[in-house]
CSV table of C-alpha atoms and ligand atoms in Angstrom, one decimal:
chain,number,residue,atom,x,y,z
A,12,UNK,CA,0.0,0.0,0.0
A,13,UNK,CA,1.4,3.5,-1.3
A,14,UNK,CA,2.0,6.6,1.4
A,15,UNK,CA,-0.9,8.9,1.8
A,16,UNK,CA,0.6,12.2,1.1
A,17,UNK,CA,-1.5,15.8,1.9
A,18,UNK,CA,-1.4,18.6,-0.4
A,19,UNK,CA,-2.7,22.3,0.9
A,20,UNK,CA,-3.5,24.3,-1.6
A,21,UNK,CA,-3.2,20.9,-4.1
A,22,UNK,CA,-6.6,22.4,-6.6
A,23,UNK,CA,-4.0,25.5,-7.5
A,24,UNK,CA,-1.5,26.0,-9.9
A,25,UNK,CA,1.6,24.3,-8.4
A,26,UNK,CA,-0.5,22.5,-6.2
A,27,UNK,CA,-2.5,20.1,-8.8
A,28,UNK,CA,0.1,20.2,-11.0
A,29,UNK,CA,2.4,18.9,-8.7
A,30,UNK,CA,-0.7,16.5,-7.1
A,31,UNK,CA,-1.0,15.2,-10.6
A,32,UNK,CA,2.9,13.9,-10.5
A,33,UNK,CA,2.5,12.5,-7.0
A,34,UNK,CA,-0.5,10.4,-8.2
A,35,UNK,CA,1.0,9.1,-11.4
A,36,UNK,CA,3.8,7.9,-8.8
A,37,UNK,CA,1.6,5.6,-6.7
A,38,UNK,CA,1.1,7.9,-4.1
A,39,UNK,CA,-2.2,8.3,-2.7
A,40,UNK,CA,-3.1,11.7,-2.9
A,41,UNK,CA,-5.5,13.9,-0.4
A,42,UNK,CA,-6.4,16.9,-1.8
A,43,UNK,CA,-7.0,20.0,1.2
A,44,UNK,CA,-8.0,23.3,-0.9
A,45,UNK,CA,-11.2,26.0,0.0
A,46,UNK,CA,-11.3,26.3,-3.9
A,47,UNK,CA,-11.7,30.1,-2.8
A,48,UNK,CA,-8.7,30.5,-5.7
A,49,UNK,CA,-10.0,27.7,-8.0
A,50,UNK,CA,-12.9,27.0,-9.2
A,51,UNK,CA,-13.3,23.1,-8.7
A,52,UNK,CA,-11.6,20.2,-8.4
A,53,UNK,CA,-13.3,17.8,-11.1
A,54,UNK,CA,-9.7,15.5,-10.7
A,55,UNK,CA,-10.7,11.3,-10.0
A,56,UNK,CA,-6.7,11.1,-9.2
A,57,UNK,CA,-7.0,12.4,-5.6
A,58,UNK,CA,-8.9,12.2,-2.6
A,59,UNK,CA,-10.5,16.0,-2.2
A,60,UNK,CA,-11.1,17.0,1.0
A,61,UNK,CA,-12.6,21.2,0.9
A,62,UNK,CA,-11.8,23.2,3.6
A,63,UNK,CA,-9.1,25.4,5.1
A,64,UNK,CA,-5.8,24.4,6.3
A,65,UNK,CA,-5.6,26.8,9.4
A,66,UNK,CA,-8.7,24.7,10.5
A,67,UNK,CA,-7.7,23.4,13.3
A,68,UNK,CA,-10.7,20.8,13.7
A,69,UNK,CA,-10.6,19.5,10.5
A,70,UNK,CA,-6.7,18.9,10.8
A,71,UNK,CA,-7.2,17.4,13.9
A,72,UNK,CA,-10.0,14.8,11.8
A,73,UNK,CA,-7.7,14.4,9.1
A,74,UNK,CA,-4.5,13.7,10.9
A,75,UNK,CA,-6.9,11.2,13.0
A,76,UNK,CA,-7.8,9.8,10.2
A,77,UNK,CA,-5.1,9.3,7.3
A,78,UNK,CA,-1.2,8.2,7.9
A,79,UNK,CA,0.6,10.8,5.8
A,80,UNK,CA,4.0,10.6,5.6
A,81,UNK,CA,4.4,14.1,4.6
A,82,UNK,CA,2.2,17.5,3.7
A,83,UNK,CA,3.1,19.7,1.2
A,84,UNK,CA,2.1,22.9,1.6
A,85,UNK,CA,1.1,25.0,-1.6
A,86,UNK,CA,-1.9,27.2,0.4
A,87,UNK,CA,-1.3,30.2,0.7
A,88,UNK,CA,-2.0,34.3,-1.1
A,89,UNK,CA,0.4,35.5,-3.7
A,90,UNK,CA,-0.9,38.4,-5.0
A,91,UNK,CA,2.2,40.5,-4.0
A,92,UNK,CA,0.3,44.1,-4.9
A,93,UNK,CA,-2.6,43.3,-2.5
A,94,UNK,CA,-0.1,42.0,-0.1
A,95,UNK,CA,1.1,45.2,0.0
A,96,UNK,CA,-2.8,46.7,0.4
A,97,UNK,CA,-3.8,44.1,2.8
A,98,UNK,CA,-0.8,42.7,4.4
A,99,UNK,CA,-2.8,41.2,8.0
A,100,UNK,CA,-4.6,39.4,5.2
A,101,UNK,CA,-1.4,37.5,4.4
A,102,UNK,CA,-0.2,37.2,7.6
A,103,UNK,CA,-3.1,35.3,8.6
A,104,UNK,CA,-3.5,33.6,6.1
A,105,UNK,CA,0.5,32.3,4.8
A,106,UNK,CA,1.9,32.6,8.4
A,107,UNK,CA,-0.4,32.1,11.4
A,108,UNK,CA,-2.6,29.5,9.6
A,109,UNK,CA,0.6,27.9,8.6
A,110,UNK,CA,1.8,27.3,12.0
A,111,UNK,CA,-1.4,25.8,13.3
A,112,UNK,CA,-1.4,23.4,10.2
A,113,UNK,CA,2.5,22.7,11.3
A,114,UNK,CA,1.3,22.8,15.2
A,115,UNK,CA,-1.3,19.9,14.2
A,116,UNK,CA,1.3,17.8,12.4
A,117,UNK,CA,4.0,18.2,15.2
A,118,UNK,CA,1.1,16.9,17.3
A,119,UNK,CA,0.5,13.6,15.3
A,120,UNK,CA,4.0,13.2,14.6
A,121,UNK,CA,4.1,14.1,11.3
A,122,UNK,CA,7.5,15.4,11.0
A,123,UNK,CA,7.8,15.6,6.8
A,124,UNK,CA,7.6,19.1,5.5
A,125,UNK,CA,7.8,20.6,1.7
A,126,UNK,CA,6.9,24.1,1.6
A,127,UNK,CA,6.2,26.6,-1.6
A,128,UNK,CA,8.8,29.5,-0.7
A,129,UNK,CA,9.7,32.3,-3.3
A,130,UNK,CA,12.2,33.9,-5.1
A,131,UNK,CA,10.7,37.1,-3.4
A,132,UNK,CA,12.5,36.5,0.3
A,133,UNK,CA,15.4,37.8,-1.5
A,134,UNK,CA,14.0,41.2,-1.6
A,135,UNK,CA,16.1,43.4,-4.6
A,136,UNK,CA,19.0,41.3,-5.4
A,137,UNK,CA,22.8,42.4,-5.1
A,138,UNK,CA,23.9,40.1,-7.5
A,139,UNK,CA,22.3,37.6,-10.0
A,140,UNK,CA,22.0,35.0,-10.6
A,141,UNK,CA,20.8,34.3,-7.1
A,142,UNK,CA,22.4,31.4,-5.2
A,143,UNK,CA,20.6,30.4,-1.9
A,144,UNK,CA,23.3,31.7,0.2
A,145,UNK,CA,22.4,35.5,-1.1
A,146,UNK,CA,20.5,37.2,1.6
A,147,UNK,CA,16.9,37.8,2.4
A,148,UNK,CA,15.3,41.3,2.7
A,149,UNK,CA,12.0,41.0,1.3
A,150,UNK,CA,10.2,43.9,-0.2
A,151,UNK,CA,6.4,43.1,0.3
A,152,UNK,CA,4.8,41.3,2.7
A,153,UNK,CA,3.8,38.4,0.7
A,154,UNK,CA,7.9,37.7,0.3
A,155,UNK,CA,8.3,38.6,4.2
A,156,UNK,CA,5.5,35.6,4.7
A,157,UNK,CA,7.5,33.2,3.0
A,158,UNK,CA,10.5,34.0,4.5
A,159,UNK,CA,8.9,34.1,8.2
A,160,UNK,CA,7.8,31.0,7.3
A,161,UNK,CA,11.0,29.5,6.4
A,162,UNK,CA,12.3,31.0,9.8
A,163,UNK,CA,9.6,28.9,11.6
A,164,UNK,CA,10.7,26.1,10.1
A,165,UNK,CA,14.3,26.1,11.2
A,166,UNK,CA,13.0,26.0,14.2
A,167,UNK,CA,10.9,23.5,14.7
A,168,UNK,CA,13.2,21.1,12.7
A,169,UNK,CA,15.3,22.1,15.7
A,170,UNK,CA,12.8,22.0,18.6
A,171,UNK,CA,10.3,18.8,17.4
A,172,UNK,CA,12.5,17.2,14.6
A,173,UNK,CA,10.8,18.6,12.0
A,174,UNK,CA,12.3,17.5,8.3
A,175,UNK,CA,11.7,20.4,5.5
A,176,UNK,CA,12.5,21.2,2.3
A,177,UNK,CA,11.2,24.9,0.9
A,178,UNK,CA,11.3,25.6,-2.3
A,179,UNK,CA,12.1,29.0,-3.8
A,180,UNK,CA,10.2,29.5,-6.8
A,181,UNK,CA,10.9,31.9,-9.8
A,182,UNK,CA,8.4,32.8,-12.4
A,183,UNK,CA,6.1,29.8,-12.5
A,184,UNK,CA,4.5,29.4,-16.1
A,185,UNK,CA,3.5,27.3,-18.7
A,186,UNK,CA,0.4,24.3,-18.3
A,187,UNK,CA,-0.1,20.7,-18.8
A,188,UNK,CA,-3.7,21.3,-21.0
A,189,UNK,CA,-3.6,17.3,-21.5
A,190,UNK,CA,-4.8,17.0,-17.7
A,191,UNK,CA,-6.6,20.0,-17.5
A,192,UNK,CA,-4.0,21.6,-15.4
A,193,UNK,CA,-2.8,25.5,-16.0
A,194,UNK,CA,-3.0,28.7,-14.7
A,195,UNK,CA,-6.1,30.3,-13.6
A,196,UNK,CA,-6.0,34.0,-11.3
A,197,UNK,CA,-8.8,36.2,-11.0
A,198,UNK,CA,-7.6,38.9,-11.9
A,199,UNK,CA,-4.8,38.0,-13.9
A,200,UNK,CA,-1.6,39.5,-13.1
A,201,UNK,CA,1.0,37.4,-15.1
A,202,UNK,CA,2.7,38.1,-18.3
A,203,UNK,CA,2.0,35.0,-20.1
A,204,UNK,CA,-1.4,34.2,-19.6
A,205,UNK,CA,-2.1,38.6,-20.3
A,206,UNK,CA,0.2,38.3,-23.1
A,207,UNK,CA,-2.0,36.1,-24.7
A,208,UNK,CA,-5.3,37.4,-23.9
A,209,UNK,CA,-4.0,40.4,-25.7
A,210,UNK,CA,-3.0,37.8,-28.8
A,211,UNK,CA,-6.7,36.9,-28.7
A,212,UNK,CA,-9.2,40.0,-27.8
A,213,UNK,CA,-6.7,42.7,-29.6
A,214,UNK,CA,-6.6,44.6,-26.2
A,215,UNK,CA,-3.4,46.4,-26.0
A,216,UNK,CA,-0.3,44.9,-23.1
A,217,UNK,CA,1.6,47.5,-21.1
A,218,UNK,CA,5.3,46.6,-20.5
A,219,UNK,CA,5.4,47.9,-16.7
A,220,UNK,CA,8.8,49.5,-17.2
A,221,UNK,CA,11.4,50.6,-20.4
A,222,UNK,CA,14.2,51.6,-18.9
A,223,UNK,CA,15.8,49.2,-16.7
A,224,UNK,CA,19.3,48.4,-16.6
A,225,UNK,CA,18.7,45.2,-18.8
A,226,UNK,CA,19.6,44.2,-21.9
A,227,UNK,CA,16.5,46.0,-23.7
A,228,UNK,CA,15.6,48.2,-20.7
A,229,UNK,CA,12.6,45.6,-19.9
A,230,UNK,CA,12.8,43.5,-16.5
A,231,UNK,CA,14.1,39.9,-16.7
A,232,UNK,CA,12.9,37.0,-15.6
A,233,UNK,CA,13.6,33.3,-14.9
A,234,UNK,CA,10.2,31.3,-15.8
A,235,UNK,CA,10.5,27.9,-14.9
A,236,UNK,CA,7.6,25.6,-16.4
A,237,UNK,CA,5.3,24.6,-13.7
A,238,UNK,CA,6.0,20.7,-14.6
A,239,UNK,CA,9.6,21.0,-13.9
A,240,UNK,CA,8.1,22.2,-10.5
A,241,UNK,CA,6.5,19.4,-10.2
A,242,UNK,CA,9.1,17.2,-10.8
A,243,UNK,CA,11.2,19.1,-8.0
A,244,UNK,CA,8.3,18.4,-5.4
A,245,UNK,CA,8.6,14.8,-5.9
A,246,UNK,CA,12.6,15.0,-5.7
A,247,UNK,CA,11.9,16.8,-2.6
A,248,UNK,CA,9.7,14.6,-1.2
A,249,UNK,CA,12.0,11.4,-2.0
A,250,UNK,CA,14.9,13.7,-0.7
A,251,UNK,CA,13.5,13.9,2.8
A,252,UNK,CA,11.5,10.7,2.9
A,253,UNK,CA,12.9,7.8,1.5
A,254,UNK,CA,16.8,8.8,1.0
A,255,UNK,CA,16.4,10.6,4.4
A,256,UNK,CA,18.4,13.2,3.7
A,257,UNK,CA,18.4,17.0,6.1
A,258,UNK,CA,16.4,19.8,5.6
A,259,UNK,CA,17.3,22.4,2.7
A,260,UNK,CA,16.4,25.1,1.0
A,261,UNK,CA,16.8,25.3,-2.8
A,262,UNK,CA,16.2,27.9,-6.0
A,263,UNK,CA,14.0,26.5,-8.4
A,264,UNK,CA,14.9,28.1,-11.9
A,265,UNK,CA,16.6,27.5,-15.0
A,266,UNK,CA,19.8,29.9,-14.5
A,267,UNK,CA,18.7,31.8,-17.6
A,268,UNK,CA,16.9,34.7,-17.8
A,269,UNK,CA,14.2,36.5,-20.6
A,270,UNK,CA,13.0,39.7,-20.4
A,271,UNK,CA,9.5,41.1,-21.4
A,272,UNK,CA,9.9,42.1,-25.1
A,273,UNK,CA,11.7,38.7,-25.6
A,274,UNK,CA,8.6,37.4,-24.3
A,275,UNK,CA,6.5,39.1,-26.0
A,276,UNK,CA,8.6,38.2,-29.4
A,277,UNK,CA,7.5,34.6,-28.8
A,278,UNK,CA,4.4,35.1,-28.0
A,279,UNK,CA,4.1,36.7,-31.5
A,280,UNK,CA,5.9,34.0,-33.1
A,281,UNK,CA,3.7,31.4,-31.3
A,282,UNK,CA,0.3,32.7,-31.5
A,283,UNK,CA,0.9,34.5,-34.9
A,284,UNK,CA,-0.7,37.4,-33.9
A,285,UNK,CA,0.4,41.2,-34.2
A,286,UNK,CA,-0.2,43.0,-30.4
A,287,UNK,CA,-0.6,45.9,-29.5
A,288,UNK,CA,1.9,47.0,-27.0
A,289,UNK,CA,2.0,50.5,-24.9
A,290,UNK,CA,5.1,51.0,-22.4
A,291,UNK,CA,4.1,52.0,-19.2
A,292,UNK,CA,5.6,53.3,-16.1
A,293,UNK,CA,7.7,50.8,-13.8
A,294,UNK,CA,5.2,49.0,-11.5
A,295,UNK,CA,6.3,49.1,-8.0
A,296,UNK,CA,8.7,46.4,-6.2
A,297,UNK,CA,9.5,44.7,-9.5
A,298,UNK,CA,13.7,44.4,-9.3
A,299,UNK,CA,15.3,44.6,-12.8
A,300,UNK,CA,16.7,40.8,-12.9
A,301,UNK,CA,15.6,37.8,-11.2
A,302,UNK,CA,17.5,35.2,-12.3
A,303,UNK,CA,18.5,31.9,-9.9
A,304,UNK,CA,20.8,29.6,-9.7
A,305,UNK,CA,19.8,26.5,-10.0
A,306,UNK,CA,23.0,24.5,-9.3
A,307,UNK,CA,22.1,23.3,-5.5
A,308,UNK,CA,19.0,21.5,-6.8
A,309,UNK,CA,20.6,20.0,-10.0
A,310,UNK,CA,23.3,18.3,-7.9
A,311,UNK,CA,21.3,17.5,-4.4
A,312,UNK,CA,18.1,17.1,-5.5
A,313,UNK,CA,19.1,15.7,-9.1
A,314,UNK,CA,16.7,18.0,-10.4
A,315,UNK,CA,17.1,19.3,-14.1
A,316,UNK,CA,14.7,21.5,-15.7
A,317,UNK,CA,12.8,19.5,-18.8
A,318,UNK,CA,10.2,21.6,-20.3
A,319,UNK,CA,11.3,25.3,-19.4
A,320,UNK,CA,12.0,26.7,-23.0
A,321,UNK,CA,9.8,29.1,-23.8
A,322,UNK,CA,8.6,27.5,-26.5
A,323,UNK,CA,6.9,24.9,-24.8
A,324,UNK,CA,6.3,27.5,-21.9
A,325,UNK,CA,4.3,29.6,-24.2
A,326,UNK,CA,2.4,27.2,-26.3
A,327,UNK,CA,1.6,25.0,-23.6
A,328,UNK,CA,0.3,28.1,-21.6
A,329,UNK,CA,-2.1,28.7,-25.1
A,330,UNK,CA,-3.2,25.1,-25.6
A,331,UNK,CA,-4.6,25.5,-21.8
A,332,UNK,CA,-6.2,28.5,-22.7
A,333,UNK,CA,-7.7,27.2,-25.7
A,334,UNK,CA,-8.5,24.2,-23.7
A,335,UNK,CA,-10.8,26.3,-21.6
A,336,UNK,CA,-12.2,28.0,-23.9
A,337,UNK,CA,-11.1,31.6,-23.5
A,338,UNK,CA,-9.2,31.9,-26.9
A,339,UNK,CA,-10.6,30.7,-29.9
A,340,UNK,CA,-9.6,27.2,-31.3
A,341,UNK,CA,-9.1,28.6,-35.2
A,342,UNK,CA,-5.8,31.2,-34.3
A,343,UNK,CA,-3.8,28.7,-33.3
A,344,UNK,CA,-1.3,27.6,-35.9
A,345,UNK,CA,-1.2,24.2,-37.3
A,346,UNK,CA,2.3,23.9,-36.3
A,347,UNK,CA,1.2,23.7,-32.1
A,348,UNK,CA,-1.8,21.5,-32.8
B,401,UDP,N1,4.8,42.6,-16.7
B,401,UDP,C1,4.5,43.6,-17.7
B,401,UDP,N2,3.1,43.8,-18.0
B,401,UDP,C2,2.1,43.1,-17.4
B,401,UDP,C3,2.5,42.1,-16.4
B,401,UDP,C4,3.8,41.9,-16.1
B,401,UDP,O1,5.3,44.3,-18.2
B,401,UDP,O2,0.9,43.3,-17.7
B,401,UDP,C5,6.2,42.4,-16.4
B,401,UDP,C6,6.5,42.6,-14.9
B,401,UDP,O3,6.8,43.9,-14.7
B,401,UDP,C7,7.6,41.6,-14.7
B,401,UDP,C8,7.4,40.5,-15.7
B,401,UDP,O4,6.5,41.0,-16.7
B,401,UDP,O5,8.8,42.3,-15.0
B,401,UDP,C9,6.9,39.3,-15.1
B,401,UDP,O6,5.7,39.6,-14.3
B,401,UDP,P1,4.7,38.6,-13.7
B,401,UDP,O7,3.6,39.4,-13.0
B,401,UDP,O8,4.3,37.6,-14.7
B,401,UDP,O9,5.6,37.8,-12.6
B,401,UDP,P2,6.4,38.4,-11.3
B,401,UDP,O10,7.8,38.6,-11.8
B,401,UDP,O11,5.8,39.6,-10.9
B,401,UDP,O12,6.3,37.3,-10.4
């Protein structure tokens, strides 16, 4: 019989791609999402349970009533402009809640940990591209969340035992449309999925920002497709579980970086569709270059990065789309069918 294994947050974008993964693996899978984010959960390849993880009840029924060998923890908000707006919002909900959910575990001796950090603990970098070692001065609350968070769990790995990996993501993209799996935010924020909204309704995309210190004055970003995320959840999880390894921390990127009109050139390419684009002032908190690096998770985690071309970023992110419904099926070239 396989390991029961609970994912917060698992009917989001990391989340149920990375629930997916854990399925296909022979793990049994328990699903514990509000589906305030995400619509529904219509997946027959987990157990769904809907409620909240800072619900101390229902963890306590749960806990009682599965053997997981470890949580990983994908709940959470990451909307960093309405953390800024709303910040007790996020500290209730990414840290306090987070500590009961860890409080419960600690309780039923669940002692396996894999948390969805962020690239934003590092705060404006001093250097690129980031190693783990470069250090953390977040600039919004969301990335202070994650970072508290990350603090918390030091510590209980040294008061209870606790084992944890976090993860630092970069710019998560790019979908598995096959499963049903993509993106989904309301309202969208990200350049991908808004690039391509503007391929399909006409509406015009601001580049926040034209005169960085890049390489075409337009920020630059690592995107890192959210099945090679997936792929370092499992590595985590066999990292801490079955080769028993110590806690960690590690970057999850591809070491190379893209900036906004190179994103925009293949979107164009992809979709075949002319947009309209308007520059527009900087938006606030976004650093010129996030780039990580990688290397830590490559050689401990034997993690590589498999689908994170943009290519396949970009066209899986428009198949999705399609998939759902919100771009038409006819402008998509014969080439990506
Ligand atoms: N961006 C942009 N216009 C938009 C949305 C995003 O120019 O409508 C830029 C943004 O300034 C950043 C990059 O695209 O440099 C990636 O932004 P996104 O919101 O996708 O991810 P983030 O880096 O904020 O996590």
């Amino acid at each position: 019989m396989q390991d029961y294994i609970l994912i917060t947050g698992g009917a989001g974008y990391v989340g149920s791609h990375t629930a997916w993964l854990l399925a296909q693996k022979g793990y049994r899978v328990v699903v514990l999402d509000t589906l305030a984010q995400s619509p529904h959960f219509p997946h027959r390849w987990a157990e769904f349970v809907c409620g909240d993880y800072g619900d101390r009840h229902l963890l306590e029924q749960l806990f009682t009533n599965y053997t997981f060998t470890a949580v990983i923890h994908f709940g959470a908000y990451t909307v960093v402009s309405e953390s800024v707006q709303h910040p007790l919002n996020y500290y209730d909900n990414n840290v306090s809640k987070t500590i009961t959910l860890l409080d419960v575990m600690v309780k039923h001796n669940i002692l396996s940990f894999i948390f969805s950090s962020s690239c934003a603990v590092y705060g404006l970098p001093h250097y690129t591209p980031l190693t783990e070692e470069h250090p953390c001065n977040p600039i919004s609350p969301y990335g202070t969340t994650k970072y508290m968070i990350e603090q918390v769990l030091k510590d209980c790995a040294n008061a209870y035992g606790l084992k944890y990996v976090a993860l630092r993501y970069f710019n998560a993209a790019g979908a598995q449309a096959r499963e049903g799996l993509g993106e989904r935010h309301i309202p969208e924020t990200h350049s991908i999925p808004l690039l391509l909204q503007a391929a399909q309704t006409g509406k015009p995309f601001y580049i926040f920002g034209t005169d960085y210190p890049t390489k075409d004055g337009t920020c630059v970003r690592d995107y890192i497709h959210v099945q090679d995320l997936a792929t370092a959840h499992y590595k985590a999880l066999l990292h801490l579980v079955l080769y028993k390894n110590p806690s960690d921390i590690f970057n999850l990127g591809t070491g190379s970086g893209l900036s906004v009109k190179e994103l925009i050139n293949a979107v164009q390419q992809i979709t075949r569709k002319e947009l309209t684009i308007i520059p527009a002032s900087r938006r606030i908190g976004d650093p010129a270059l996030l780039v990580a690096d990688p290397v830590k998770a490559m050689i401990i985690l034997q993690w590589k990065p498999m689908y994170s071309d943009i290519t396949t970023i970009v066209t899986s992110t428009w198949v999705f789309e399609q998939s759902q419904g919100l771009i038409k099926k006819e402008s998509i070239s014969q080439e990506q069918e």
